[in-house]
Coordinates of C-alpha atoms in Angstrom, one line a residue:
M1 CA 87.3 28.5 -2.4
S2 CA 89.5 28.7 0.3
V3 CA 91.9 25.6 1.5
A4 CA 93.0 25.6 5.4
T5 CA 96.6 24.3 5.8
K6 CA 98.5 23.2 8.8
P7 CA 101.1 26.0 10.1
R8 CA 104.8 24.9 10.3
T9 CA 106.8 25.2 13.2
K10 CA 110.2 26.5 13.1
G11 CA 111.5 23.4 14.6
G12 CA 110.7 21.3 11.3
S13 CA 108.2 18.6 10.5
K14 CA 109.2 16.1 12.8
S15 CA 108.9 18.5 15.8
A16 CA 106.0 19.6 14.8
A17 CA 104.6 16.3 14.5
R18 CA 105.7 15.5 18.2
S19 CA 104.2 18.7 19.5
A20 CA 101.1 18.1 17.9
A21 CA 101.0 14.5 18.9
A22 CA 101.9 15.8 22.6
S23 CA 99.0 18.8 22.7
P24 CA 95.8 17.7 23.9
R25 CA 92.8 17.3 21.8
P26 CA 89.6 18.9 22.6
A27 CA 87.3 16.0 23.7
K28 CA 84.1 15.6 21.8
K29 CA 80.6 16.0 23.9
K30 CA 78.6 12.9 23.9
T31 CA 74.8 13.1 24.7
P32 CA 74.1 10.8 27.7
A33 CA 73.1 7.5 26.3
K34 CA 69.8 6.2 27.5
G35 CA 69.3 3.1 29.3
P36 CA 70.8 1.6 32.8
S37 CA 73.6 3.6 34.5
K38 CA 76.2 1.7 36.4
T39 CA 77.2 3.1 40.0
L40 CA 80.5 2.9 41.5
A41 CA 79.9 -0.8 42.9
G42 CA 79.1 -1.7 39.2
T43 CA 75.8 -2.8 39.9
V44 CA 73.2 -1.4 37.6
R45 CA 70.4 0.9 39.0
R46 CA 67.1 0.9 37.1
S47 CA 64.2 3.6 37.5
T48 CA 61.0 1.6 37.3
A49 CA 57.4 2.3 38.2
R50 CA 56.4 -0.9 39.5
W51 CA 55.1 -2.6 42.8
L52 CA 57.4 -3.0 45.7
R53 CA 60.1 -0.6 44.1
D54 CA 62.8 -0.7 47.0
S55 CA 64.7 2.3 48.3
S56 CA 68.4 2.8 48.0
T57 CA 68.9 1.3 51.5
G58 CA 67.1 -2.0 50.7
V59 CA 64.8 -1.7 53.4
L60 CA 62.1 -3.7 51.6
S61 CA 64.6 -6.7 50.5
M62 CA 65.6 -6.8 54.0
R63 CA 62.3 -7.7 55.4
R64 CA 61.4 -11.2 55.0
A65 CA 57.6 -12.2 54.3
S66 CA 55.8 -15.3 53.1
L67 CA 52.3 -16.3 51.8
F68 CA 50.4 -18.7 54.5
E69 CA 47.2 -20.1 55.2
S70 CA 45.5 -18.0 58.0
R71 CA 43.9 -20.8 59.9
D72 CA 47.3 -22.9 60.0
E73 CA 49.2 -19.7 61.2
I74 CA 46.5 -19.0 63.7
R75 CA 47.1 -22.5 64.7
R76 CA 51.0 -22.5 65.2
V77 CA 51.2 -19.1 67.3
W78 CA 47.9 -19.1 69.2
D79 CA 49.2 -20.6 72.2
R80 CA 52.0 -18.3 72.5
I81 CA 50.0 -15.0 71.7
S82 CA 47.4 -16.0 74.0
G83 CA 50.1 -16.6 76.8
L84 CA 51.5 -13.2 76.0
A85 CA 48.4 -11.2 75.8
L86 CA 47.2 -12.6 79.2
D87 CA 50.2 -11.7 80.8
F88 CA 50.3 -8.0 79.4
I89 CA 46.5 -7.5 80.4
Q90 CA 47.2 -9.0 84.2
N91 CA 50.2 -7.0 84.3
S92 CA 49.3 -3.4 83.1
G93 CA 47.1 -1.1 84.3
H94 CA 46.7 0.5 81.2
L95 CA 45.5 -2.6 79.4
K96 CA 43.5 -3.8 82.2
G97 CA 41.5 -0.6 82.2
A98 CA 41.3 -0.8 77.9
V99 CA 39.6 -4.2 78.5
D100 CA 37.1 -2.9 81.1
Q101 CA 36.5 -0.1 78.9
V102 CA 35.7 -2.6 76.0
L103 CA 33.2 -4.2 78.1
A104 CA 31.6 -1.1 79.2
D105 CA 31.2 0.2 75.7
T106 CA 30.1 -2.8 74.2
V107 CA 27.7 -4.1 76.6
G108 CA 27.5 -1.7 79.6
E109 CA 25.3 -3.4 82.5
G110 CA 24.1 -5.6 79.7
L111 CA 22.5 -6.0 76.6
K112 CA 18.5 -5.7 76.7
L113 CA 16.3 -7.9 74.6
R114 CA 14.0 -6.7 72.1
P115 CA 11.8 -9.1 70.5
A116 CA 10.8 -8.9 67.1
P117 CA 9.0 -11.9 66.1
D118 CA 6.9 -12.1 63.0
L119 CA 3.4 -13.4 64.7
A120 CA 1.3 -12.5 61.6
A121 CA 1.4 -16.3 60.0
L122 CA 0.2 -17.4 63.4
G123 CA -2.9 -15.1 63.3
Y124 CA -1.8 -12.5 66.2
S125 CA -3.2 -9.1 66.0
D126 CA -0.8 -6.0 66.6
E127 CA -2.3 -5.8 70.4
E128 CA -1.8 -9.4 70.8
A129 CA 1.6 -9.3 69.4
A130 CA 2.5 -6.8 72.0
A131 CA 1.0 -8.5 74.8
W132 CA 3.3 -11.5 73.9
I133 CA 6.5 -9.5 73.3
K134 CA 5.6 -8.0 76.9
L135 CA 5.3 -11.5 78.5
V136 CA 8.6 -12.6 76.8
K137 CA 10.4 -9.7 77.9
N138 CA 9.5 -10.3 81.4
R139 CA 10.0 -13.7 81.8
W140 CA 13.4 -13.0 80.1
R141 CA 14.8 -10.7 82.6
R142 CA 13.9 -12.9 85.3
Y143 CA 15.7 -15.8 83.8
A144 CA 18.8 -14.0 82.7
E145 CA 19.4 -11.9 85.9
S146 CA 19.1 -15.5 88.0
P147 CA 22.6 -17.2 88.3
A148 CA 20.9 -20.3 89.2
E149 CA 18.8 -20.3 86.5
V150 CA 21.1 -19.5 83.5
D151 CA 24.6 -20.4 84.5
A152 CA 25.4 -24.3 84.5
R153 CA 27.8 -23.9 87.6
G154 CA 25.2 -21.7 89.1
K155 CA 27.5 -18.9 89.9
F156 CA 27.0 -15.7 87.3
T157 CA 24.0 -13.9 85.4
L158 CA 24.1 -13.9 82.0
D159 CA 25.5 -10.4 81.6
Q160 CA 28.5 -11.6 83.9
L161 CA 29.0 -14.4 81.6
V162 CA 29.0 -11.9 78.2
D163 CA 31.6 -10.0 80.2
V164 CA 33.7 -13.0 80.6
A165 CA 33.5 -13.9 76.9
L166 CA 34.5 -10.5 75.9
R167 CA 37.5 -10.5 78.0
H168 CA 38.2 -14.2 76.2
S169 CA 37.6 -12.6 72.8
I170 CA 40.4 -10.0 73.8
A171 CA 42.9 -12.3 75.2
F172 CA 42.2 -15.5 73.1
G173 CA 40.7 -13.9 70.3
E174 CA 37.4 -16.1 70.7
A175 CA 34.7 -17.2 73.2
I176 CA 33.3 -20.4 73.5
G177 CA 30.4 -22.1 75.3
V178 CA 28.0 -25.1 75.7
I179 CA 24.4 -24.8 75.9
S180 CA 23.2 -27.7 78.2
F181 CA 19.7 -28.9 79.5
F182 CA 19.1 -30.1 82.8
S183 CA 16.5 -32.5 83.6
P184 CA 13.5 -32.2 86.0
E185 CA 15.6 -34.7 88.1
E186 CA 18.8 -32.7 88.0
R187 CA 17.0 -29.5 88.7
R188 CA 15.1 -30.7 91.8
P189 CA 18.2 -30.4 94.3
Y190 CA 18.7 -26.7 93.3
G191 CA 15.0 -25.6 93.3
I192 CA 15.2 -24.2 90.0
Q193 CA 12.4 -24.1 87.3
T194 CA 14.3 -24.0 83.8
G195 CA 16.8 -26.5 82.3
T196 CA 18.5 -24.4 79.7
K197 CA 22.1 -23.6 81.0
L198 CA 25.2 -21.9 79.6
C199 CA 28.4 -23.5 80.4
L200 CA 31.3 -20.8 79.6
T201 CA 34.8 -22.2 79.1
S202 CA 38.1 -21.0 78.5
P203 CA 39.0 -21.2 74.7
H204 CA 42.6 -22.8 75.7
R205 CA 40.3 -25.8 76.7
L206 CA 39.3 -26.2 72.9
V207 CA 42.1 -28.5 71.5
R208 CA 44.6 -27.4 68.9
D209 CA 44.6 -30.9 67.1
T210 CA 44.6 -31.1 63.8
N211 CA 43.8 -34.1 61.4
E212 CA 42.6 -33.4 57.9
A213 CA 41.5 -36.9 57.2
E214 CA 39.0 -36.8 60.1
G215 CA 38.0 -33.0 59.1
L216 CA 39.5 -32.0 62.5
H217 CA 41.4 -28.6 62.2
S218 CA 42.4 -26.8 65.5
G219 CA 39.7 -28.7 67.9
V220 CA 36.8 -28.4 65.2
I221 CA 35.3 -31.3 63.5
H222 CA 33.9 -29.9 60.2
D223 CA 31.8 -31.8 57.5
A224 CA 32.4 -32.0 53.8
N225 CA 31.0 -28.5 53.2
G226 CA 33.4 -27.0 55.9
R227 CA 30.6 -26.6 58.4
P228 CA 31.5 -27.4 62.3
I229 CA 29.6 -30.4 63.3
A230 CA 31.4 -30.8 66.5
Y231 CA 34.3 -29.2 69.1
R232 CA 36.6 -31.6 70.8
F233 CA 37.6 -30.4 74.3
K234 CA 39.9 -31.2 77.0
E235 CA 38.5 -31.9 80.6
R236 CA 39.7 -33.1 83.7
E237 CA 37.8 -36.3 85.2
S238 CA 39.3 -37.4 88.6
G239 CA 42.6 -35.7 88.0
I240 CA 43.1 -37.1 84.4
E241 CA 42.9 -35.0 81.4
V242 CA 40.5 -36.6 78.8
K243 CA 39.2 -35.2 75.1
R244 CA 35.6 -35.3 74.4
D245 CA 33.8 -34.1 71.6
Y246 CA 30.6 -32.0 71.6
R247 CA 28.0 -31.9 69.0
A248 CA 27.8 -28.2 67.4
R249 CA 23.7 -28.9 66.9
D250 CA 21.3 -31.6 68.1
A251 CA 19.0 -33.4 65.7
E252 CA 16.4 -30.6 65.6
G253 CA 19.2 -28.2 64.8
R254 CA 19.6 -26.2 68.3
T255 CA 22.8 -24.5 69.0
L256 CA 24.8 -26.9 71.7
V257 CA 28.1 -25.0 71.2
V258 CA 28.5 -21.1 70.5
H259 CA 31.5 -20.2 69.2
A260 CA 31.9 -16.2 68.8
F261 CA 35.2 -14.6 66.9
D262 CA 36.2 -12.4 64.7
P263 CA 37.8 -14.1 61.3
W264 CA 40.6 -12.9 59.3
D265 CA 40.0 -15.2 56.3
A266 CA 37.0 -17.0 55.4
E267 CA 38.5 -20.4 56.2
D268 CA 39.6 -19.5 59.9
V269 CA 38.7 -21.9 62.5
R270 CA 39.8 -20.2 65.6
G271 CA 40.1 -16.4 66.7
V272 CA 43.5 -14.6 67.6
S273 CA 43.9 -12.0 70.1
V274 CA 43.2 -8.7 69.1
I275 CA 46.3 -7.3 70.8
A276 CA 48.7 -9.6 68.7
S277 CA 49.4 -7.0 66.5
A278 CA 50.6 -4.9 69.6
L279 CA 52.4 -7.1 71.4
R280 CA 55.6 -5.8 70.2
T281 CA 54.6 -2.3 70.8
Q282 CA 53.6 -3.3 74.4
A283 CA 56.9 -5.2 75.2
N284 CA 58.7 -2.1 74.0
A285 CA 56.6 0.1 76.1
H286 CA 57.1 -1.7 79.1
Q287 CA 60.7 -2.0 78.5
L288 CA 60.8 1.6 77.9
H289 CA 58.9 2.3 81.2
E290 CA 61.1 0.1 83.3
A291 CA 64.4 1.8 82.0
T292 CA 63.3 5.1 82.4
L293 CA 62.1 4.3 86.0
A294 CA 65.4 2.3 87.2
T295 CA 67.5 5.6 85.7
A296 CA 65.0 7.9 87.7
I297 CA 65.6 6.2 90.8
L298 CA 69.1 5.9 90.4
Q299 CA 69.7 9.4 89.9
T300 CA 67.1 10.2 92.9
V301 CA 69.4 8.0 95.1
F302 CA 72.5 9.9 94.3
A303 CA 71.1 13.2 94.1
A304 CA 73.7 14.7 96.3
T305 CA 77.4 14.7 95.8
L306 CA 80.0 15.5 98.5
T307 CA 83.4 16.7 96.7
S308 CA 86.1 16.7 99.3
P309 CA 90.1 17.8 98.8
E310 CA 91.2 15.5 100.9
P311 CA 93.6 12.8 99.8
S312 CA 92.8 9.1 99.3
K313 CA 94.3 6.1 100.9
D314 CA 96.5 5.8 97.8
A315 CA 97.9 9.2 98.4
F316 CA 98.7 8.0 102.3
E317 CA 100.6 5.2 101.2
A318 CA 102.7 7.2 98.6
L319 CA 103.6 9.7 101.5
S320 CA 105.0 6.9 103.3
T321 CA 107.5 6.2 100.6
L322 CA 109.2 9.6 100.8
D323 CA 112.8 9.6 102.2
D324 CA 112.4 12.8 104.5
D325 CA 110.7 11.7 107.6
D326 CA 110.2 15.4 108.7
L327 CA 108.3 16.3 105.9
V328 CA 106.2 12.9 106.0
E329 CA 105.5 14.0 109.7
D330 CA 104.4 17.4 108.8
L331 CA 102.3 16.2 106.2
L332 CA 100.5 13.5 108.2
G333 CA 100.0 16.1 111.2
Y334 CA 98.5 18.5 108.7
F335 CA 96.2 16.1 107.2
G336 CA 95.4 14.8 110.5
A337 CA 94.0 18.1 111.7
R338 CA 91.6 18.4 108.7
L339 CA 90.2 15.1 109.3
D340 CA 89.9 15.8 113.0
K341 CA 88.0 19.1 111.8
A342 CA 85.9 17.0 109.5
K343 CA 84.7 14.6 111.9
E344 CA 83.3 17.9 113.9
S345 CA 81.2 18.5 110.8
N346 CA 77.7 17.5 110.3
L347 CA 75.7 16.9 107.2
S348 CA 71.8 16.4 107.1
L349 CA 69.9 15.3 104.0
D350 CA 67.0 13.6 105.6
G351 CA 63.5 15.2 106.1
A352 CA 64.2 17.3 109.1
A353 CA 65.4 21.1 108.7
R354 CA 69.0 21.2 109.8
V355 CA 72.0 23.3 108.8
S356 CA 74.8 21.1 107.2
H357 CA 78.4 21.9 108.6
L358 CA 80.9 20.9 106.3
A359 CA 84.8 20.5 106.5
P360 CA 87.1 23.2 105.1
G361 CA 87.5 22.6 101.4
E362 CA 84.3 20.5 100.8
K363 CA 81.3 21.2 98.7
L364 CA 77.9 19.8 98.8
E365 CA 76.2 20.0 95.3
L366 CA 72.6 18.7 95.0
L367 CA 71.6 17.1 91.6
T368 CA 68.7 17.1 89.6
P369 CA 67.4 14.0 88.2
S370 CA 67.5 14.3 84.1
T371 CA 65.2 11.7 83.4
P372 CA 62.6 11.3 81.6
G373 CA 63.8 13.4 79.2
S374 CA 61.9 15.8 76.9
D375 CA 61.6 13.0 74.4
Y376 CA 60.0 10.3 76.7
L377 CA 56.2 11.4 76.9
P378 CA 55.9 11.8 73.1
F379 CA 57.3 8.6 72.4
S380 CA 55.4 6.9 74.9
N381 CA 52.4 8.4 74.1
D382 CA 53.0 7.3 70.3
L383 CA 53.1 3.5 71.8
K384 CA 50.0 3.9 73.8
R385 CA 48.1 5.2 70.7
E386 CA 49.2 2.3 68.7
T387 CA 48.0 -0.1 71.4
A388 CA 44.7 1.6 71.9
R389 CA 44.1 1.5 68.0
A390 CA 44.8 -2.3 68.2
I391 CA 42.2 -2.7 71.1
G392 CA 39.7 -0.4 69.4
V393 CA 39.2 2.2 72.1
T394 CA 40.2 5.7 71.9
Y395 CA 43.6 7.0 73.4
P396 CA 42.3 9.2 75.7
S397 CA 40.4 6.2 77.4
Y398 CA 43.4 4.1 77.2
A399 CA 46.0 6.5 78.6
M400 CA 43.2 8.6 80.6
D401 CA 45.0 11.9 79.1
H402 CA 42.7 14.5 78.3
S403 CA 44.9 17.4 78.5
D404 CA 44.7 18.0 74.7
A405 CA 41.0 17.1 74.5
T406 CA 38.6 19.5 72.6
Y407 CA 34.8 19.3 72.1
S408 CA 35.4 18.8 68.3
S409 CA 38.4 16.4 68.9
T410 CA 36.3 14.3 71.4
R411 CA 33.4 13.9 69.0
M412 CA 35.6 12.8 66.1
E413 CA 37.2 10.4 68.4
T414 CA 33.8 8.9 69.3
A415 CA 32.6 8.8 65.8
S416 CA 35.6 6.8 64.4
I417 CA 35.6 4.3 67.2
W418 CA 31.7 3.8 67.9
P419 CA 31.1 1.8 64.6
I420 CA 33.9 -0.6 66.1
V421 CA 32.1 -1.1 69.5
L422 CA 28.8 -1.7 67.3
R423 CA 30.7 -4.2 65.4
R424 CA 31.9 -5.8 68.6
R425 CA 28.7 -6.0 69.9
K426 CA 27.1 -7.6 67.0
R427 CA 29.9 -10.2 66.2
I428 CA 30.9 -11.3 69.9
A429 CA 28.1 -10.3 72.6
A430 CA 24.8 -10.9 70.7
P431 CA 25.3 -14.3 69.3
I432 CA 25.8 -15.3 72.9
Y433 CA 22.8 -13.9 74.0
Q434 CA 21.0 -15.1 71.0
A435 CA 21.6 -18.5 71.2
V436 CA 20.7 -18.9 75.1
Y437 CA 17.6 -16.9 74.3
E438 CA 16.7 -19.2 71.3
S439 CA 17.0 -22.3 73.4
W440 CA 15.3 -20.9 76.6
L441 CA 12.4 -19.6 74.4
D442 CA 12.2 -23.0 73.0
E443 CA 11.9 -24.4 76.3
E444 CA 9.5 -22.0 77.5
I445 CA 7.0 -22.5 74.8
G446 CA 7.6 -26.4 74.9
S447 CA 6.7 -26.4 78.6
G448 CA 3.7 -24.2 78.2
R449 CA 4.9 -21.5 80.5
I450 CA 4.7 -19.1 77.5
P451 CA 1.5 -19.6 75.3
L452 CA 1.8 -19.5 71.7
K453 CA -1.2 -20.0 69.2
G454 CA -0.7 -23.4 67.5
G455 CA 1.4 -24.6 70.4
Y456 CA 4.9 -26.2 70.3
R457 CA 4.4 -27.7 66.9
A458 CA 3.8 -24.1 65.3
F459 CA 6.7 -23.1 67.0
L460 CA 8.9 -25.6 65.2
A461 CA 7.4 -24.6 61.9
Y462 CA 8.2 -20.9 62.7
S463 CA 11.1 -21.0 65.1
D464 CA 13.4 -18.6 62.9
A465 CA 10.7 -15.9 62.5
I466 CA 9.6 -16.5 66.2
T467 CA 13.1 -16.1 67.9
W468 CA 14.2 -13.2 65.8
A469 CA 15.1 -10.5 68.4
E470 CA 17.4 -7.5 68.6
W471 CA 20.1 -6.5 71.4
Q472 CA 20.2 -3.1 72.7
G473 CA 23.3 -2.0 74.2
P474 CA 24.5 1.1 76.0
A475 CA 24.1 4.8 74.9
K476 CA 26.7 6.4 72.5
P477 CA 29.0 8.6 74.6
T478 CA 28.5 12.4 74.2
A479 CA 30.9 15.1 74.6
D480 CA 28.1 17.8 75.6
D481 CA 24.8 16.3 76.6
K482 CA 23.0 19.5 75.9
K483 CA 24.3 19.9 72.3
S484 CA 23.4 16.2 71.4
A485 CA 19.6 16.9 73.0
E486 CA 19.4 19.9 71.0
A487 CA 20.7 17.8 67.7
Q488 CA 18.2 15.0 68.4
T489 CA 15.2 17.5 69.0
E490 CA 16.2 19.3 65.7
R491 CA 16.3 15.7 63.6
L492 CA 12.7 14.9 65.0
Q493 CA 11.5 18.4 64.3
N494 CA 12.6 18.4 60.9
G495 CA 11.5 14.6 60.0
T496 CA 14.8 13.3 59.5
S497 CA 14.6 10.8 62.4
T498 CA 12.4 8.9 64.6
L499 CA 11.7 7.8 68.0
E500 CA 12.8 4.5 67.7
I501 CA 16.2 5.9 66.2
E502 CA 16.5 8.3 68.8
C503 CA 15.8 5.8 71.7
A504 CA 18.0 3.4 70.3
E505 CA 21.0 6.2 70.0
N506 CA 20.4 6.5 73.9
G507 CA 20.3 3.1 74.5
Q508 CA 16.6 2.4 75.3
D509 CA 13.6 0.8 73.9
V510 CA 11.2 2.8 72.0
V511 CA 8.2 0.8 73.3
D512 CA 9.6 0.9 76.9
V513 CA 10.1 4.6 77.0
I514 CA 6.5 5.3 75.2
A515 CA 4.7 2.8 78.1
Q516 CA 6.7 4.3 80.7
R517 CA 5.8 8.1 79.6
K518 CA 2.0 7.0 79.3
R519 CA 2.1 5.5 83.0
E520 CA 3.8 8.8 84.7
A521 CA 1.5 11.1 82.5
E522 CA -1.5 9.5 84.1
M523 CA 0.0 9.8 87.5
L524 CA 0.6 13.3 87.0
R525 CA -2.7 14.0 85.8
E526 CA -4.3 12.0 88.9
A527 CA -2.3 13.8 91.0
G528 CA -3.1 17.3 89.6
L529 CA 0.1 18.1 88.7
P530 CA 1.3 19.4 85.5
N531 CA 2.5 17.3 82.7
V532 CA 6.5 17.7 82.7
F533 CA 6.3 15.8 78.8
E534 CA 4.3 19.0 77.6
R535 CA 6.1 22.2 76.7
I536 CA 5.2 25.6 79.1
R537 CA 4.6 28.3 77.2
G538 CA 5.5 31.7 78.6
G539 CA 6.3 32.5 82.3
G540 CA 3.2 30.8 84.3
G541 CA 1.9 28.4 81.5
S542 CA -0.4 25.7 82.5
G543 CA 1.1 23.2 80.6
E544 CA -1.5 23.0 77.9
P545 CA -0.2 23.1 74.1
D546 CA -0.7 26.3 72.2
P547 CA -3.9 26.5 70.6
K548 CA -4.1 26.5 66.8
P549 CA -3.1 29.9 65.1
Q550 CA -6.1 32.0 64.0
A551 CA -6.2 32.4 60.0
R552 CA -4.8 35.9 59.0
R553 CA -7.6 38.4 58.2
Q554 CA -7.3 39.8 54.8
S555 CA -7.5 43.5 54.4

């Protein structure tokens, strides 16, 4: 066994001890301790895997947010949001065009009635039911397209009233109207036949008053189950504004007030503008456009600069302070001669083609406006995309910019936005049509203008089944009509679709299409013309279908 001893230094034990104490000792390696580590500021930084883990800049902690009741928040901001939305729509060509695009996509020229009653319980055969449906469609078309018959004010057709309702749904977030009934005495001065009328009103006429004890919230009175039983409107009578309640339904359950909106929460009472989430974006886009335009105009006005070596007024005043009168006189004479020469020069910046003559030493420089810059269009287009998405239209239709559009991109844009169109049609437009249709059909059957087996008593017993209907809108847009037609043909031939589905895709009623084709085929046959609905085989075919192929002979 060997024992290690400390070596002695020449200076003795005390000097050795002092030198040993002064010499640095090697530090021991420490393993990093697990747990929170302190930053320079002394705060503890913990690495966690939880919800709302903030970044080092604290971007989440700086953003204040709170929970609230949706209907209470809508009541608080409804007036402000609606006012801003109306202002932007009325002062923006893009937004006005987007609203028109929403109308064109949702209803087009107007939704077409497709009655789908269940008349089997009343003893109707299929032929009788088809004849009854045809009668209803013909009479409905004449009624809905007559402003005197359908509009309480006698100004607009039902399609026009629904256009107004859709505009209200975009700006106010809701559409509301009152269905009234004109008695025979009230109809006589106007020379009209029907009494069912729709009075569409602006949603701001529905008060925002709230009284929980009364069941009143934002102008809608509810029963104990939360169902609306009345609506409180502001009306003007003899120049005085009064409040009046209208029942939601009458004693027989007929709809008297139609209120269409897209709720955010199940307890919502009122709607909110669809562009509410894009108001800040639209304000930023407007400010960017105005600032860019002002800068571009300013740079255009000052697009030319004239640089002259002539001294300024201060320079001439400084010359007068010199003591040498001869030097002052010579300098003034020199500059006077140059100014006289400058008077003879001619500078032209108008539209006429002229040659500009400058004074000696002067320099004319034409400037090119540098606004908008290269970043303007990408940022501006991004703001437009956000607004278009909030409204529910495609960016190319909102900005009218198809520069980067391809067949695939157009199909994808249509495929993503078309379900929103169908949803808007079913949630906003169709309920207004349906409410008017039910009241009108009730009156038509009750007055005997449309016969029904069992009479009006049978209608009251089966009103839901008799008034059931679907509302057909315009066709889905296509990027290539030829390719879309070929796809429809392929689906029909391989059995993955039906005539009804394809006609609905084209915005048509399959019953009307078949009936029209039958009439046209008969007219062509009577005129001795080939049937255009049958494929012509070969170069000079007669239009007759191919004969059945003969069985192959067995060898």
